[in-house]
CSV table of C-alpha atoms in Angstrom, one decimal:
chain,number,residue,atom,x,y,z
J,805,UNK,CA,-2.6,10.0,7.3
J,806,UNK,CA,0.2,12.1,8.7
J,807,UNK,CA,2.4,12.1,5.6
J,808,UNK,CA,0.9,14.6,3.0
J,809,UNK,CA,-0.3,13.5,-0.4
J,810,UNK,CA,-0.2,9.7,0.1
J,811,UNK,CA,-2.2,9.0,-3.1
J,812,UNK,CA,-2.2,10.2,-6.6
J,813,UNK,CA,-4.8,9.9,-9.3
J,814,UNK,CA,-7.5,9.1,-6.8
J,815,UNK,CA,-10.0,10.9,-8.8
J,816,UNK,CA,-8.5,10.0,-12.1
J,817,UNK,CA,-9.6,8.4,-10.9
J,818,UNK,CA,-12.7,6.6,-11.5
J,819,UNK,CA,-11.3,5.3,-14.7
J,820,UNK,CA,-8.0,4.1,-13.2
J,821,UNK,CA,-9.8,2.4,-10.3
J,822,UNK,CA,-12.2,0.7,-12.6
J,823,UNK,CA,-9.4,-0.5,-14.9
J,824,UNK,CA,-7.5,-2.0,-12.0
J,825,UNK,CA,-10.6,-3.7,-10.6
J,826,UNK,CA,-11.6,-5.0,-14.0
J,827,UNK,CA,-8.1,-6.4,-14.5
J,828,UNK,CA,-8.4,-8.4,-11.3
J,829,UNK,CA,-12.0,-9.4,-11.7
J,830,UNK,CA,-13.4,-8.4,-8.3
J,831,UNK,CA,-14.4,-4.7,-8.2
J,832,UNK,CA,-16.6,-5.2,-5.1
J,833,UNK,CA,-14.3,-7.6,-3.1
J,834,UNK,CA,-17.3,-9.6,-1.9
J,835,UNK,CA,-16.6,-12.6,0.2
J,836,UNK,CA,-18.5,-15.9,0.6
J,837,UNK,CA,-20.2,-14.4,3.6
J,838,UNK,CA,-21.8,-11.7,1.5
J,839,UNK,CA,-20.0,-8.9,3.4
J,840,UNK,CA,-18.3,-6.5,1.0
J,841,UNK,CA,-15.6,-3.8,1.2
J,842,UNK,CA,-16.0,-1.3,2.8
J,843,UNK,CA,-17.3,-3.0,6.0
J,844,UNK,CA,-16.4,-1.0,9.1
J,845,UNK,CA,-16.3,-2.6,12.5
J,846,UNK,CA,-16.4,-6.2,11.1
J,847,UNK,CA,-13.7,-8.8,10.8
J,848,UNK,CA,-14.2,-9.7,7.2
J,849,UNK,CA,-12.7,-13.0,6.0
J,850,UNK,CA,-11.0,-12.7,2.6
J,851,UNK,CA,-9.1,-16.0,2.4
J,852,UNK,CA,-9.0,-18.9,4.7
J,853,UNK,CA,-6.0,-17.4,6.5
J,854,UNK,CA,-6.5,-13.6,6.1
J,855,UNK,CA,-9.2,-11.4,7.4
J,856,UNK,CA,-9.5,-7.6,7.5
J,857,UNK,CA,-10.6,-5.0,10.0
J,858,UNK,CA,-11.2,-1.7,8.1
J,859,UNK,CA,-10.5,1.4,10.2
J,860,UNK,CA,-13.0,4.1,10.0
J,861,UNK,CA,-10.6,6.8,8.8
J,862,UNK,CA,-11.8,7.5,5.2
J,863,UNK,CA,-10.4,10.4,3.3
J,864,UNK,CA,-9.0,11.7,0.1
J,865,UNK,CA,-5.6,10.2,1.0
J,866,UNK,CA,-6.8,7.0,2.8
J,867,UNK,CA,-9.6,5.9,0.4
J,868,UNK,CA,-12.2,4.1,2.6
J,869,UNK,CA,-9.7,3.8,5.4
J,870,UNK,CA,-6.7,1.7,6.5
J,871,UNK,CA,-7.0,-2.1,6.2
J,872,UNK,CA,-5.7,-3.8,9.3
J,873,UNK,CA,-5.0,-7.5,8.3
J,874,UNK,CA,-5.3,-10.4,10.7
J,875,UNK,CA,-3.5,-13.5,9.6
J,876,UNK,CA,-4.2,-17.0,11.0
J,877,UNK,CA,-4.1,-20.4,9.5
J,878,UNK,CA,-7.2,-22.4,10.1
J,879,UNK,CA,-7.1,-24.0,13.5
J,880,UNK,CA,-4.1,-21.9,14.7
J,881,UNK,CA,-4.2,-20.5,18.2
J,882,UNK,CA,-2.0,-17.6,17.1
J,883,UNK,CA,-2.5,-14.7,14.7
J,884,UNK,CA,-0.4,-11.9,13.2
J,885,UNK,CA,-1.7,-8.3,12.9
J,886,UNK,CA,-0.5,-6.2,10.0
J,887,UNK,CA,-0.7,-2.3,10.1
J,888,UNK,CA,-2.7,-1.4,13.3
J,889,UNK,CA,-3.7,1.9,11.8
J,890,UNK,CA,-3.7,5.6,12.8
J,891,UNK,CA,-3.7,7.3,16.1
J,892,UNK,CA,-6.9,8.3,18.0
J,893,UNK,CA,-9.0,5.4,16.8
J,894,UNK,CA,-9.5,3.6,20.1
J,895,UNK,CA,-12.4,1.5,18.9
J,896,UNK,CA,-10.4,0.1,16.1
J,897,UNK,CA,-7.4,-0.7,18.4
J,898,UNK,CA,-9.8,-2.3,20.8
J,899,UNK,CA,-11.3,-4.5,18.1
J,900,UNK,CA,-7.8,-5.6,17.0
J,901,UNK,CA,-6.7,-6.3,20.6
J,902,UNK,CA,-9.8,-8.5,21.0
J,903,UNK,CA,-8.5,-11.0,18.4
J,904,UNK,CA,-7.4,-14.1,20.3
J,905,UNK,CA,-3.7,-15.2,20.2
J,906,UNK,CA,-2.0,-12.1,18.8
J,907,UNK,CA,1.7,-13.2,18.6
J,908,UNK,CA,3.2,-10.5,16.4
J,909,UNK,CA,2.5,-7.1,14.7
J,910,UNK,CA,4.0,-6.3,11.3
J,911,UNK,CA,4.2,-2.9,9.6
J,912,UNK,CA,4.3,-2.3,5.9
J,913,UNK,CA,5.8,1.2,6.0
J,914,UNK,CA,6.3,4.4,8.1
J,915,UNK,CA,3.3,6.5,7.2
J,916,UNK,CA,1.1,7.4,10.2
J,917,UNK,CA,-2.1,5.9,9.0
J,918,UNK,CA,-0.3,2.5,9.4
J,919,UNK,CA,2.0,3.2,12.4
J,920,UNK,CA,0.0,5.6,14.5
J,921,UNK,CA,-1.6,2.9,16.6
J,922,UNK,CA,1.6,0.9,17.3
J,923,UNK,CA,2.1,2.1,20.8
J,924,UNK,CA,-1.6,1.8,21.8
J,925,UNK,CA,-1.8,-1.8,20.4
J,926,UNK,CA,1.5,-2.7,22.1
J,927,UNK,CA,0.1,-1.6,25.4
J,928,UNK,CA,-2.9,-3.9,24.9
J,929,UNK,CA,-0.9,-7.0,23.8
J,930,UNK,CA,2.7,-6.6,24.8
J,931,UNK,CA,3.8,-8.6,21.7
J,932,UNK,CA,6.7,-7.6,19.4
J,933,UNK,CA,6.2,-5.2,16.6
J,934,UNK,CA,8.4,-5.4,13.5
J,935,UNK,CA,8.9,-2.9,10.8
J,936,UNK,CA,11.7,-2.2,8.3
J,937,UNK,CA,12.7,0.8,10.4
J,938,UNK,CA,13.9,0.4,14.0
J,939,UNK,CA,11.8,3.4,15.2
J,940,UNK,CA,8.6,1.6,14.4
J,941,UNK,CA,9.8,-1.8,15.9
J,942,UNK,CA,9.0,-2.8,19.5
J,943,UNK,CA,10.8,-5.6,21.3
J,944,UNK,CA,12.3,-7.2,18.2
J,945,UNK,CA,14.8,-6.5,15.3
J,946,UNK,CA,13.7,-4.6,12.2
J,947,UNK,CA,12.6,-6.7,9.2
J,948,UNK,CA,15.1,-7.9,6.6
J,949,UNK,CA,14.5,-8.5,3.0
J,950,UNK,CA,13.8,-12.2,2.1
J,951,UNK,CA,13.4,-13.0,5.8
J,952,UNK,CA,11.0,-15.9,6.4
J,953,UNK,CA,8.7,-15.8,9.5
J,954,UNK,CA,6.9,-19.0,10.4
J,955,UNK,CA,4.1,-18.2,12.7
J,956,UNK,CA,0.4,-18.7,13.2
J,957,UNK,CA,0.6,-21.8,10.9
J,958,UNK,CA,1.8,-19.6,8.1
J,959,UNK,CA,5.0,-18.9,6.1
J,960,UNK,CA,5.4,-15.2,5.7
J,961,UNK,CA,8.2,-13.9,3.5
J,962,UNK,CA,9.3,-10.3,3.8
J,963,UNK,CA,9.8,-8.5,0.4
J,964,UNK,CA,11.4,-5.1,0.5
J,965,UNK,CA,9.4,-3.1,-2.1
J,966,UNK,CA,10.6,0.5,-1.9
J,967,UNK,CA,9.2,3.3,-4.0
J,968,UNK,CA,6.1,4.6,-2.3
J,969,UNK,CA,8.6,5.0,0.6
J,970,UNK,CA,12.1,3.8,1.1
J,971,UNK,CA,11.1,1.4,3.9
J,972,UNK,CA,8.0,-0.1,2.2
J,973,UNK,CA,7.7,-3.9,2.5
J,974,UNK,CA,5.2,-6.4,1.2
J,975,UNK,CA,4.5,-9.8,2.8
J,976,UNK,CA,4.1,-13.0,0.8
J,977,UNK,CA,1.9,-15.3,2.9
J,978,UNK,CA,1.6,-19.0,2.2
J,979,UNK,CA,-0.6,-21.7,3.6
J,980,UNK,CA,-0.8,-25.1,2.0
J,981,UNK,CA,-1.2,-24.4,-1.7
J,982,UNK,CA,-2.7,-20.9,-1.3
J,983,UNK,CA,-0.8,-17.6,-1.5
J,984,UNK,CA,-1.5,-13.9,-0.9
J,985,UNK,CA,0.6,-10.8,-0.9
J,986,UNK,CA,0.0,-7.9,1.5
J,987,UNK,CA,1.2,-4.9,-0.5
J,988,UNK,CA,0.8,-2.0,1.9
J,989,UNK,CA,0.6,1.2,-0.2
J,990,UNK,CA,2.8,-0.2,-2.9
J,991,UNK,CA,-0.3,-1.4,-4.7
J,992,UNK,CA,-3.7,-0.3,-3.6
J,993,UNK,CA,-7.1,-1.8,-4.1
J,994,UNK,CA,-8.2,1.1,-6.4
J,995,UNK,CA,-6.5,4.2,-7.8
J,996,UNK,CA,-2.7,4.5,-7.9
J,997,UNK,CA,-0.2,5.4,-5.2
J,998,UNK,CA,2.1,8.4,-4.7
J,999,UNK,CA,5.8,8.2,-4.6
J,1000,UNK,CA,7.1,10.1,-1.5
J,1001,UNK,CA,10.1,12.0,-2.8
J,1002,UNK,CA,11.7,12.3,0.6
J,1003,UNK,CA,12.9,8.7,0.3
J,1004,UNK,CA,10.9,7.0,-2.5
J,1005,UNK,CA,12.1,6.8,-6.1
J,1006,UNK,CA,10.5,5.8,-9.4
J,1007,UNK,CA,13.4,3.5,-10.2
J,1008,UNK,CA,12.9,1.7,-6.9
J,1009,UNK,CA,9.1,1.6,-7.5
J,1010,UNK,CA,9.4,0.1,-11.0
J,1011,UNK,CA,11.8,-2.5,-9.7
J,1012,UNK,CA,9.3,-3.3,-6.9
J,1013,UNK,CA,6.4,-3.7,-9.3
J,1014,UNK,CA,8.5,-6.1,-11.4
J,1015,UNK,CA,9.3,-8.0,-8.3
J,1016,UNK,CA,5.6,-8.3,-7.3
J,1017,UNK,CA,4.7,-9.3,-10.8
J,1018,UNK,CA,7.1,-12.2,-10.5
J,1019,UNK,CA,6.8,-13.2,-6.9
J,1020,UNK,CA,3.0,-12.6,-6.6
J,1021,UNK,CA,1.8,-14.5,-9.7
J,1022,UNK,CA,-1.3,-16.4,-8.8
J,1023,UNK,CA,-1.4,-14.8,-5.3
J,1024,UNK,CA,-4.3,-12.8,-3.9
J,1025,UNK,CA,-3.8,-9.0,-3.5
J,1026,UNK,CA,-4.4,-7.8,0.0
J,1027,UNK,CA,-3.8,-4.0,0.0
J,1028,UNK,CA,-3.6,-1.5,2.9
J,1029,UNK,CA,-6.3,0.6,1.3
J,1030,UNK,CA,-9.2,-0.3,-1.0
J,1031,UNK,CA,-10.7,-3.6,-1.9
J,1032,UNK,CA,-8.8,-6.9,-2.1
J,1033,UNK,CA,-8.5,-8.7,-5.4
J,1034,UNK,CA,-8.1,-12.5,-6.1
J,1035,UNK,CA,-5.0,-12.1,-8.4
J,1036,UNK,CA,-2.2,-9.6,-7.8
J,1037,UNK,CA,-0.6,-10.2,-11.2
J,1038,UNK,CA,-3.0,-8.2,-13.5
J,1039,UNK,CA,-3.2,-5.3,-11.0
J,1040,UNK,CA,0.6,-5.1,-10.7
J,1041,UNK,CA,1.0,-5.1,-14.5
J,1042,UNK,CA,-1.7,-2.4,-14.8
J,1043,UNK,CA,0.2,-0.3,-12.2
J,1044,UNK,CA,3.5,-0.7,-14.2
J,1045,UNK,CA,1.8,0.4,-17.4
J,1046,UNK,CA,0.1,3.3,-15.7
J,1047,UNK,CA,3.4,4.6,-14.3
J,1048,UNK,CA,5.1,4.2,-17.7
J,1049,UNK,CA,2.2,6.0,-19.4
J,1050,UNK,CA,2.4,8.8,-16.9
J,1051,UNK,CA,6.1,9.1,-17.4
J,1052,UNK,CA,5.6,9.4,-21.2
J,1053,UNK,CA,3.0,12.2,-20.5
J,1054,UNK,CA,5.6,14.1,-18.4
J,1055,UNK,CA,8.2,13.8,-21.1
J,1056,UNK,CA,5.8,15.1,-23.7
J,1057,UNK,CA,4.9,18.0,-21.3
J,1058,UNK,CA,8.5,18.9,-20.9
J,1059,UNK,CA,9.0,19.0,-24.6
J,1060,UNK,CA,5.9,21.3,-25.0
J,1061,UNK,CA,7.2,23.5,-22.2
J,1062,UNK,CA,10.7,23.6,-23.7
J,1063,UNK,CA,12.3,22.7,-20.4
J,1064,UNK,CA,14.5,19.9,-19.2
J,1065,UNK,CA,13.7,17.6,-16.3
J,1066,UNK,CA,16.6,19.2,-14.4
J,1067,UNK,CA,15.1,22.7,-14.7
J,1068,UNK,CA,11.4,21.9,-14.6
J,1069,UNK,CA,9.3,23.1,-11.7
J,1070,UNK,CA,7.2,20.2,-10.4
J,1071,UNK,CA,4.0,22.2,-9.9
J,1072,UNK,CA,4.2,23.6,-13.5
J,1073,UNK,CA,4.3,20.1,-14.8
J,1074,UNK,CA,1.4,19.1,-12.6
J,1075,UNK,CA,-0.7,22.0,-14.0
J,1076,UNK,CA,-0.1,20.7,-17.5
J,1077,UNK,CA,-0.3,16.9,-17.0
J,1078,UNK,CA,-3.0,16.9,-14.3
J,1079,UNK,CA,-5.1,19.7,-15.8
J,1080,UNK,CA,-8.3,17.6,-15.7
J,1081,UNK,CA,-7.8,16.5,-12.1
J,1082,UNK,CA,-9.3,18.2,-9.1
J,1083,UNK,CA,-6.9,20.8,-7.9
J,1084,UNK,CA,-7.2,19.5,-4.3
J,1085,UNK,CA,-5.2,16.5,-5.6
J,1086,UNK,CA,-2.4,18.5,-7.1
J,1087,UNK,CA,-0.2,18.6,-3.9
J,1088,UNK,CA,-0.3,14.8,-4.0
J,1089,UNK,CA,0.4,14.7,-7.7
J,1090,UNK,CA,3.4,17.0,-7.2
J,1091,UNK,CA,5.1,14.4,-5.0
J,1092,UNK,CA,4.9,11.8,-7.7
J,1093,UNK,CA,5.9,14.3,-10.4
J,1094,UNK,CA,9.0,15.3,-8.4
J,1095,UNK,CA,10.0,11.6,-8.1
J,1096,UNK,CA,9.4,11.2,-11.9
J,1097,UNK,CA,11.6,14.3,-12.7
J,1098,UNK,CA,14.4,12.9,-10.5
J,1099,UNK,CA,14.1,9.6,-12.5
J,1100,UNK,CA,14.4,11.5,-15.8
J,1101,UNK,CA,17.4,13.5,-14.6
J,1102,UNK,CA,19.3,10.2,-14.0
J,1103,UNK,CA,18.4,8.6,-17.4
């Protein structure tokens, strides 16, 4: 991923990931076919209308890699690709391009592990690419909040869910009586996400979590990293509680340090609050702490 520190609490890790998985009931994301996440180089069916191609770009910031989603209602000749992945993964782009009937590419947010392959895939398919930002769109207008896209036999509603980044969107996908939400990096399949302080804010993020709790009730969770889960609601509520708990920890740390949010140095707060976390994760944690301090300054 090109943007530094795209995840926080990855290590924290195991306990956080287990709690989120337990809340949703499917820690292994196994499908009826018996293929489980992570499964590289395989188009793994998750719902009757959503399958995933996992890019082989694992890392501290990307978990097992970027999930590229292929959306298609049963019997439809068309499909929609969501998040083609990072640059320099030609085999992954080739596997995507081999999917029959690609009619549209959608982007959840601006980070390079989601947008890096836009140009390469566009050269293969020539179809429009749509993102919240014009710079990542090709041949079509940027996405608008609450916009409804009817394509590939599906109803796809765009939900602006900023916080991780300012341009982050989620996609509510509906087919017959089934629903799923592609959450990008707003909610991951395990661990928790970082708030990019360059344009993401905690206030926006908490509002986005509330929105997903309401709009995604009873819908499957299809994240951009990590395993899928059958019910978004419990995971979204866990994410909200985790963020509120972390904020309480930061407030307590500021009290112990005798410093205000306005005067606090983010890395000093990280050293106190994340003392039990691998120091390699501290730069990522610093991004979220900076966003949390900005939130406290305004309250």
